[in-house]
Coordinates of C-alpha atoms and ligand atoms in Angstrom, one line a residue:
X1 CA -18.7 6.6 -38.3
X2 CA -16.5 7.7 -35.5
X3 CA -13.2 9.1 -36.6
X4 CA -11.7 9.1 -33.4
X5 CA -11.8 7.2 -29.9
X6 CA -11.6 10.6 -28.8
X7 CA -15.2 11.5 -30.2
X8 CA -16.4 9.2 -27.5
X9 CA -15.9 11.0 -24.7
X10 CA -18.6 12.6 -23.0
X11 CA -22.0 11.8 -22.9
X12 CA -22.0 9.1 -20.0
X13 CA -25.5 7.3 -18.8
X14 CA -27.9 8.5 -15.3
X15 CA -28.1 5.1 -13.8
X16 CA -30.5 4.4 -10.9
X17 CA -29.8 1.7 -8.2
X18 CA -33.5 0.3 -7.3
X19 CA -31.9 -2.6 -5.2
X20 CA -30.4 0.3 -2.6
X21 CA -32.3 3.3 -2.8
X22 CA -35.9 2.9 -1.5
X23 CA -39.3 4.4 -3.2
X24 CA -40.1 6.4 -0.2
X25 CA -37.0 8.8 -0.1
X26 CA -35.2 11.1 -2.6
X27 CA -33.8 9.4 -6.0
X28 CA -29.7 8.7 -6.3
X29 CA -28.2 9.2 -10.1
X30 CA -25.1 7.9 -10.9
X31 CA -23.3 9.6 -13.3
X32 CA -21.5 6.7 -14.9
X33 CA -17.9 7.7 -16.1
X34 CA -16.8 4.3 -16.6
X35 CA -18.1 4.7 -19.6
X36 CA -15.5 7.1 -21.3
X37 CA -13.0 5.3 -23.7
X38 CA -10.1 5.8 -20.7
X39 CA -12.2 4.1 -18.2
X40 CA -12.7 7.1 -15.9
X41 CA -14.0 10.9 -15.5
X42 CA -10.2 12.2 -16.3
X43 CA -10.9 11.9 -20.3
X44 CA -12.5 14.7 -20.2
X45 CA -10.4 17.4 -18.7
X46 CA -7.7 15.1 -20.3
X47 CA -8.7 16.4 -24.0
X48 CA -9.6 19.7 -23.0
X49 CA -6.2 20.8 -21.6
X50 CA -4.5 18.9 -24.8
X51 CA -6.5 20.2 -27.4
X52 CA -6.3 24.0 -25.7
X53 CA -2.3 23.4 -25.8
X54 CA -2.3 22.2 -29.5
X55 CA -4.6 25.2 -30.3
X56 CA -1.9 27.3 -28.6
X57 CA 0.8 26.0 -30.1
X58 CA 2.2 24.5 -26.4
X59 CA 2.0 20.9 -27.7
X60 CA 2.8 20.3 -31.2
X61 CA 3.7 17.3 -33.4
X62 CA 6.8 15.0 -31.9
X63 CA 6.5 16.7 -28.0
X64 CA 6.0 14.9 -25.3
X65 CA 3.4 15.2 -22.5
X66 CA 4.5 15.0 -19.0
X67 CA 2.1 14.7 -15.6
X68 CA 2.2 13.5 -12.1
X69 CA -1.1 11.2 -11.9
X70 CA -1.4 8.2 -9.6
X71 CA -4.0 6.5 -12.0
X72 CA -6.7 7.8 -14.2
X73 CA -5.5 11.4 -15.3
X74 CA -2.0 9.3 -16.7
X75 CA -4.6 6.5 -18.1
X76 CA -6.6 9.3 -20.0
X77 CA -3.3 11.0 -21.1
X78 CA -2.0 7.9 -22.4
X79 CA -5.2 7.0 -24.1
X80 CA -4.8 10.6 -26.1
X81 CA -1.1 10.5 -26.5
X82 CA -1.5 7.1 -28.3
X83 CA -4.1 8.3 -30.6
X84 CA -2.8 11.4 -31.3
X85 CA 0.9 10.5 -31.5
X86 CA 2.2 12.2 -28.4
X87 CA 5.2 10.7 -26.6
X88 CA 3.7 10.1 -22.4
X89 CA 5.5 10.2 -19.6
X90 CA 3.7 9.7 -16.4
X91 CA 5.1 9.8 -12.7
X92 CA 3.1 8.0 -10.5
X93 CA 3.6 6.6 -6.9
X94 CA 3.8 3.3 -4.8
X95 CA 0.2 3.6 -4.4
X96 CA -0.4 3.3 -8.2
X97 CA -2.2 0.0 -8.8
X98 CA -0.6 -3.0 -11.1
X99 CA -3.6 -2.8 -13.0
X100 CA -3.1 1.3 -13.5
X101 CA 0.4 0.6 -14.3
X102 CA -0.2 -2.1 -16.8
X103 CA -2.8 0.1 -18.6
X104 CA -0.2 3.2 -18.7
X105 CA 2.0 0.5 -20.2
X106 CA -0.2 -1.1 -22.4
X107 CA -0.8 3.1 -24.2
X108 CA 2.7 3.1 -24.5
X109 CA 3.4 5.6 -21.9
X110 CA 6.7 5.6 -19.5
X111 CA 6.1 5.6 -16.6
X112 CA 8.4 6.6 -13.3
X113 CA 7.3 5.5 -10.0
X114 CA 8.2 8.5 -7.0
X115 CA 8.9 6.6 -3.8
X116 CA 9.8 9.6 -1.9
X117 CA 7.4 10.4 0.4
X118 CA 6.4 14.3 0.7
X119 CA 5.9 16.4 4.5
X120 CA 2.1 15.3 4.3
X121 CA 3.3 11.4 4.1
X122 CA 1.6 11.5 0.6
X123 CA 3.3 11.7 -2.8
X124 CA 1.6 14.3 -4.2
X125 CA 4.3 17.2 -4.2
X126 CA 7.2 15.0 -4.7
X127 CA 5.4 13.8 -8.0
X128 CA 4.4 17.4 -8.8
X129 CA 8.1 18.6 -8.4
X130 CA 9.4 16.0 -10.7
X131 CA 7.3 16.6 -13.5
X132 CA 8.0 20.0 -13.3
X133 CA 11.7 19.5 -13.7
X134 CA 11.2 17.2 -16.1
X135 CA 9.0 19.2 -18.4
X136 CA 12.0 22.1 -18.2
X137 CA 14.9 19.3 -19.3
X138 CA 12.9 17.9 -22.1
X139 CA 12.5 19.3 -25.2
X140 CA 9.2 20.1 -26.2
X141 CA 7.4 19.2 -23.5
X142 CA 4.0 20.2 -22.1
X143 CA 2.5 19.6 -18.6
X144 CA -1.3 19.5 -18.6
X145 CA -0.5 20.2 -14.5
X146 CA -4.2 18.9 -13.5
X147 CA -3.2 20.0 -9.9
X148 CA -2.8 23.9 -10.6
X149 CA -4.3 24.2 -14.0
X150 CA -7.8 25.4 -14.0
X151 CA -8.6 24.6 -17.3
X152 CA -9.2 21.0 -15.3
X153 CA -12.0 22.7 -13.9
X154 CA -13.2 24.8 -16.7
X155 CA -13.6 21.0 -18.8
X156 CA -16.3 20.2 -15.9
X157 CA -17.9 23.2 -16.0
X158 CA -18.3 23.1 -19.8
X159 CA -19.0 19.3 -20.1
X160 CA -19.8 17.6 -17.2
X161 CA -22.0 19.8 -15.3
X162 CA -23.9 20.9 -18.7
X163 CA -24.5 17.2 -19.4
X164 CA -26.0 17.1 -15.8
X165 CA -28.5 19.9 -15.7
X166 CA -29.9 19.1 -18.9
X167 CA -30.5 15.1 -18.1
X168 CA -32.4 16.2 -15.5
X169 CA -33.9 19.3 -16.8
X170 CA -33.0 21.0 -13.9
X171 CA -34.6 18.8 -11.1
X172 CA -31.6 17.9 -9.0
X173 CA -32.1 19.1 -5.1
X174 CA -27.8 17.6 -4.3
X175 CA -24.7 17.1 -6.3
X176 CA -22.2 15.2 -5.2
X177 CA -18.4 14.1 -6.2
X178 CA -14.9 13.0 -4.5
X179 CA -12.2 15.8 -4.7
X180 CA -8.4 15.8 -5.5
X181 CA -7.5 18.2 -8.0
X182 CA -10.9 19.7 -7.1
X183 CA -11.7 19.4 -11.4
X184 CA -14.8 18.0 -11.0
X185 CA -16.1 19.5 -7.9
X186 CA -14.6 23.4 -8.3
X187 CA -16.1 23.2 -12.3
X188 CA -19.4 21.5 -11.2
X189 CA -20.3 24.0 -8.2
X190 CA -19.5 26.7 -10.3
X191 CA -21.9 26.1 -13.0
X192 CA -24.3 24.9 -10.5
X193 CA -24.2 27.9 -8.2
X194 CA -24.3 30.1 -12.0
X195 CA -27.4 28.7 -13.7
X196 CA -29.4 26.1 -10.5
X197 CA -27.9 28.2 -7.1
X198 CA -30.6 25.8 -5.2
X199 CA -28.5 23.0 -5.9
X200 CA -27.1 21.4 -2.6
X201 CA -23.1 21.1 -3.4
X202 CA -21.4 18.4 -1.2
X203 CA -18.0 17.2 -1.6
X204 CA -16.2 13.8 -0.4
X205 CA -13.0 13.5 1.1
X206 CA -11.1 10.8 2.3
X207 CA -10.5 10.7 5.9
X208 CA -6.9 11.8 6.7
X209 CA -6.8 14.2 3.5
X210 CA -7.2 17.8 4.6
X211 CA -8.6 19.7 1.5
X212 CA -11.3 20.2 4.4
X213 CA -9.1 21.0 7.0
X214 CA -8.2 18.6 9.8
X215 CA -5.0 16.5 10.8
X216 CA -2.8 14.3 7.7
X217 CA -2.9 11.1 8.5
X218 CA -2.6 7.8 5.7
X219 CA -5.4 6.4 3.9
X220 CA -6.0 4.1 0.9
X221 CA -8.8 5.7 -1.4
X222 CA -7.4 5.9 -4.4
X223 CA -7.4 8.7 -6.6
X224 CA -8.9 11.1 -3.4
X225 CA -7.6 13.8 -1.3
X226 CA -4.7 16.2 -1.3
X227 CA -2.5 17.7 1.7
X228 CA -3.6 21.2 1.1
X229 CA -7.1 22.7 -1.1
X230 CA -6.6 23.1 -4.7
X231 CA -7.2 25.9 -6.8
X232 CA -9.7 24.2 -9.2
X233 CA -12.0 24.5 -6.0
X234 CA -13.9 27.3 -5.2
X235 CA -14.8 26.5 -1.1
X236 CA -17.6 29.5 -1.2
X237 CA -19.6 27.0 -3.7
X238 CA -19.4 24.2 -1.8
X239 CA -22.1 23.6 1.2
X240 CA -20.5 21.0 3.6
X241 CA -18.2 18.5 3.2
X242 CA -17.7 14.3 3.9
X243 CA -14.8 12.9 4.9
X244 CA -15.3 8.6 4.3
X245 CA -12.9 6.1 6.0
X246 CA -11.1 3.6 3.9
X247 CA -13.2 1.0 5.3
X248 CA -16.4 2.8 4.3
X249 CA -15.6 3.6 0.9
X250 CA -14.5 -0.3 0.4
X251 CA -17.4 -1.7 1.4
X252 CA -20.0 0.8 -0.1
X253 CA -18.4 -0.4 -3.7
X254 CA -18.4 -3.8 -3.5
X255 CA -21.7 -3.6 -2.4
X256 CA -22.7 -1.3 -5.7
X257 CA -21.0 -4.3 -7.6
X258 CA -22.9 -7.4 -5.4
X259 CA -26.5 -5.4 -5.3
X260 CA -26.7 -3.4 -8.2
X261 CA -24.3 -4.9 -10.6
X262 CA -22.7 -1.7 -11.1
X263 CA -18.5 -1.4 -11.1
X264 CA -17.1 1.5 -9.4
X265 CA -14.1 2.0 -7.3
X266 CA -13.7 3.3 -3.9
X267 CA -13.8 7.0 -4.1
X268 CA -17.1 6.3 -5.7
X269 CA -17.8 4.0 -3.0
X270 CA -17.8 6.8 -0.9
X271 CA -19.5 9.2 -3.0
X272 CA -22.6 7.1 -3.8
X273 CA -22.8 6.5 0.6
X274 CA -22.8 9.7 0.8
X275 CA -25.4 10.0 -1.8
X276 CA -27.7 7.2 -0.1
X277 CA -27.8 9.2 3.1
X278 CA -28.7 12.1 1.0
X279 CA -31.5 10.7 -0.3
X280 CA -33.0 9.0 3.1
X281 CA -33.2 12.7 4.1
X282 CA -35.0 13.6 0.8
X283 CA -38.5 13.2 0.0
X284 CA -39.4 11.0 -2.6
X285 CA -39.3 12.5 -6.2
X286 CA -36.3 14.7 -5.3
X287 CA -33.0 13.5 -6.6
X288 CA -29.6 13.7 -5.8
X289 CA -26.9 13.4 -9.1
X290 CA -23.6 11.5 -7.8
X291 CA -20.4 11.1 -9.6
X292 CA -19.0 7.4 -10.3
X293 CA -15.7 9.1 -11.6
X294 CA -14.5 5.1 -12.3
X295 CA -15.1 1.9 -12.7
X296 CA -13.7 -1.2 -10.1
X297 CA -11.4 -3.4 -12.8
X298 CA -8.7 -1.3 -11.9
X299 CA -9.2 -1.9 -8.3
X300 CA -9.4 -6.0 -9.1
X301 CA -6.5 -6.5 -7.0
X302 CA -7.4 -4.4 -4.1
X303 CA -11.3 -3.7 -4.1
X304 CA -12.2 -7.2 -5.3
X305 CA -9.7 -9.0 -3.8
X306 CA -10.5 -11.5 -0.9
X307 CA -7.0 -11.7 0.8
X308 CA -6.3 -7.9 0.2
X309 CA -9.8 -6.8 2.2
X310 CA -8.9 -8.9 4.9
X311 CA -5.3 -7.8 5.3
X312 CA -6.6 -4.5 5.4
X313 CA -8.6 -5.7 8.3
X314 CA -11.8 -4.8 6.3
X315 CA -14.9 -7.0 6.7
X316 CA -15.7 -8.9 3.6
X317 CA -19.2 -8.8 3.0
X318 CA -22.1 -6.1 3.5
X319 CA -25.9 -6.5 2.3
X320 CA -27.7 -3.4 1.4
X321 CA -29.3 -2.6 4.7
X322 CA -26.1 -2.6 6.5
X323 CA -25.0 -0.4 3.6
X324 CA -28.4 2.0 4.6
X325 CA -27.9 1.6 8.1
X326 CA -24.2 3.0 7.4
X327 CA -24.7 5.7 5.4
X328 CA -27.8 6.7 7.7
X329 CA -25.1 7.1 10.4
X330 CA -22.7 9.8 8.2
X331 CA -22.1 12.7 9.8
X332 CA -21.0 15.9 7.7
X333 CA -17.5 16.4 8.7
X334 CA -17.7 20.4 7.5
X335 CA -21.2 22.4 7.3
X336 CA -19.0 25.8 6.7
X337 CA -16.2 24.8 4.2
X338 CA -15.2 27.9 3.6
X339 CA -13.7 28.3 7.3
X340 CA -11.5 25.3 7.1
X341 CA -9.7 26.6 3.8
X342 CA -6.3 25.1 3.4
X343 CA -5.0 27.2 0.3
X344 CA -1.2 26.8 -0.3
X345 CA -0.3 30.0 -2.8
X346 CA 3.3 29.6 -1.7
X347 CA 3.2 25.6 -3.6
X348 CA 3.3 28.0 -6.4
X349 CA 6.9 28.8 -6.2
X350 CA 8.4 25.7 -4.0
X351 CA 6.8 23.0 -6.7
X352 CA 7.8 25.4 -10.0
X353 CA 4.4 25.6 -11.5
X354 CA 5.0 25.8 -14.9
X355 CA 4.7 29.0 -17.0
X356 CA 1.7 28.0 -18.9
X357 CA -0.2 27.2 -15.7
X358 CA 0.6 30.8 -14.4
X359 CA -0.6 32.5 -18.2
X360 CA -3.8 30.7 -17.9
X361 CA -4.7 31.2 -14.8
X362 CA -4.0 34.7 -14.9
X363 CA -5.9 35.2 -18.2
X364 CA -9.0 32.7 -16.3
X365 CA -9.3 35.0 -13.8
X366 CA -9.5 38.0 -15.6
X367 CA -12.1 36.7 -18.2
X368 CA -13.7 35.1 -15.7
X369 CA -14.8 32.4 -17.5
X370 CA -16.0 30.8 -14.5
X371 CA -17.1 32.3 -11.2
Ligands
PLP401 C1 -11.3 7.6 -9.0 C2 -11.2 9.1 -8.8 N1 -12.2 9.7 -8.1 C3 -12.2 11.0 -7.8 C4 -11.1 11.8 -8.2 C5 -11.2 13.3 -7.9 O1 -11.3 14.1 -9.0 P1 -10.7 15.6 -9.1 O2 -9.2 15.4 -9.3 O3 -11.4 16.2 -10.3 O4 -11.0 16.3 -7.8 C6 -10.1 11.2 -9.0 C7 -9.0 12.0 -9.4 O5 -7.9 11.5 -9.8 C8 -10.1 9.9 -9.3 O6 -9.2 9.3 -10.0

């Protein structure tokens, strides 16, 4: 018997998608996070962080965890902090979807929505900046701090990437994800470039982030991108780099829901695109692993929305060889990431990263627990 909701973590499916992916070219994987009891990929470095602070004695009975999280980090956080007793507070942004919202709510999390926009014309610092001062004003309060923290990356490379390798007993010629925080991708690469080096590392971005360099400009990929490259990511492990329109990302996920009859949101969208033109350059036999880091009910008023896709000016439908044809026309937007680093050490000190960030990055580095 399961004692916990919190045992379930982990452990997602492979899933194949025969409809899409033709016999005569490399093999795409889906790596199913849907499947976590929080809905998305973020359970896992979710627990990690708050079990690491209860085992330090950061987060004890009766405090009160506090993060900036525009969906599914604040949706696994809730998830824990209702299970385990913890008061939530979560600050998320315009772009936070009803659905996300409701499901912060429906944990019992408080939620504060930043409208302030940041220099980027994202949220991401202004949200970051709050939570920090909120964490000093309130008693008892720990910030997990999935931006800076690089135990987010440390749960991938424990977890995630481990759960990978060994599904596939080693036989994976590309890995692919979508990058924010850099969690999954920094921890992933990592344990890749340790124990399978011939792994081909590529990383998604939306177009207009610039954790790959390039100009800021707006985009609507949730969950995706940051105005600057995050610790958690390592750029020396990463082989080149995507960056997917909004329109792309759409598209590519409804037609994973229409043809496959998989779920997935739009950072996925874009990932498993990216994935598909992967595997048209692959022969067949050779596989490429792809991360489906959610799944598409919280997108139900955006992604599978008629009226909202064509507001957006999006087209509505796609079969799967316009979806073939499109990744087939992909370009790699980086083949050197390394040279288009965008590291920000001074966010450090204007955003106030809290003390227990600093402690455990410090003691990370020096152990080096990961590469
Ligand atoms: C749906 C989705 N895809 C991808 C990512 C990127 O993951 P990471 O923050 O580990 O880079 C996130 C992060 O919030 C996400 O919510």
């Amino acid at each position: 018997m399961i004692q916990s909701i919190l045992e379930t973590i982990g452990n997602t499916p492979l899933i194949t998608i025969p409809n899409t992916n033709k016999a005569n070219e490399g093999q795409v994987l889906l790596k199913y996070e849907r499947f976590n009891p929080g809905g998305s990929i973020k359970d896992r470095p979710a627990i990690y962080i708050i079990q690491e602070a209860e085992r330090r004695g950061w987060l004890k009975p009766g405090g009160t965890i506090i993060e900036s999280s525009s969906g599914n980090f604040g949706i696994s956080l809730a998830m824990i902090g209702a299970a385990k007793g913890y008061r939530v507070i979560i600050l998320a942004d315009p772009k936070t979807t009803s659905a996300n919202l409701a499901l912060l709510k429906g944990f019992g999390a408080e939620v504060i929505v930043v409208t302030e926009q940041d220099d980027s014309g994202s949220y991401h610092k202004t949200r970051i900046a709050l939570a920090n001062k909120l964490a000093k004003e309130i008693e008892y309060a720990y910030r997990p701090d999935q931006c800076f923290n690089m135990l987010n990356s440390e749960a991938h490379f424990k977890s995630t990437a481990r759960e990978i390798l060994d599904a596939c007993s080693g036989n994976i010629a590309a890995f692919i994800t979508a990058v924010s925080t850099g969690g999954q991708l920094g921890g992933i690469s990592s344990y890749m470039k340790t124990y399978a080096p011939d792994v081909r590392i590529i990383g998604v971005d939306a177009a207009g982030s610039t954790i790959f360099g390039g100009q800021a400009k707006p985009y609507r990929i949730p969950g995706i991108g940051l105005s600057w490259t995050p610790v958690n990511l390592h750029l020396s492990d990463i082989d080149s780099a995507y960056q997917i329109t909004d329109q792309q990302a759409f598209l590519a996920a409804r037609a994973f829901a229409r043809h496959e009859g998989i779920l997935m949101g739009p950072s996925s969208g874009a990932c498993a695109l990216v994935a598909l033109k992967i595997a048209q350059e692959l022969a067949p036999g050779e596989r490429v692993v792809c991360m489906v880091s959610d799944g598409g009910e919280r997108y139900i008023q955006t992604l599978f929305n008629e009226e909202w896709m064509t507001e957006q000016e999006f087209a509505t439908v796609s079969d799967t060889e316009e979806i073939r044809a499109m990744a087939r026309q992909l370009q790699p937007w980086s083949l050197c990431p390394t040279d288009e680093a965008n590291y920000r050490p001074d966010l450090i000190q204007s955003l106030d990263v809290p003390e227990t960030t600093l402690s455990i990055n410090a003691e990370m580095s020096n152990r080096a627990v990961h590469r």
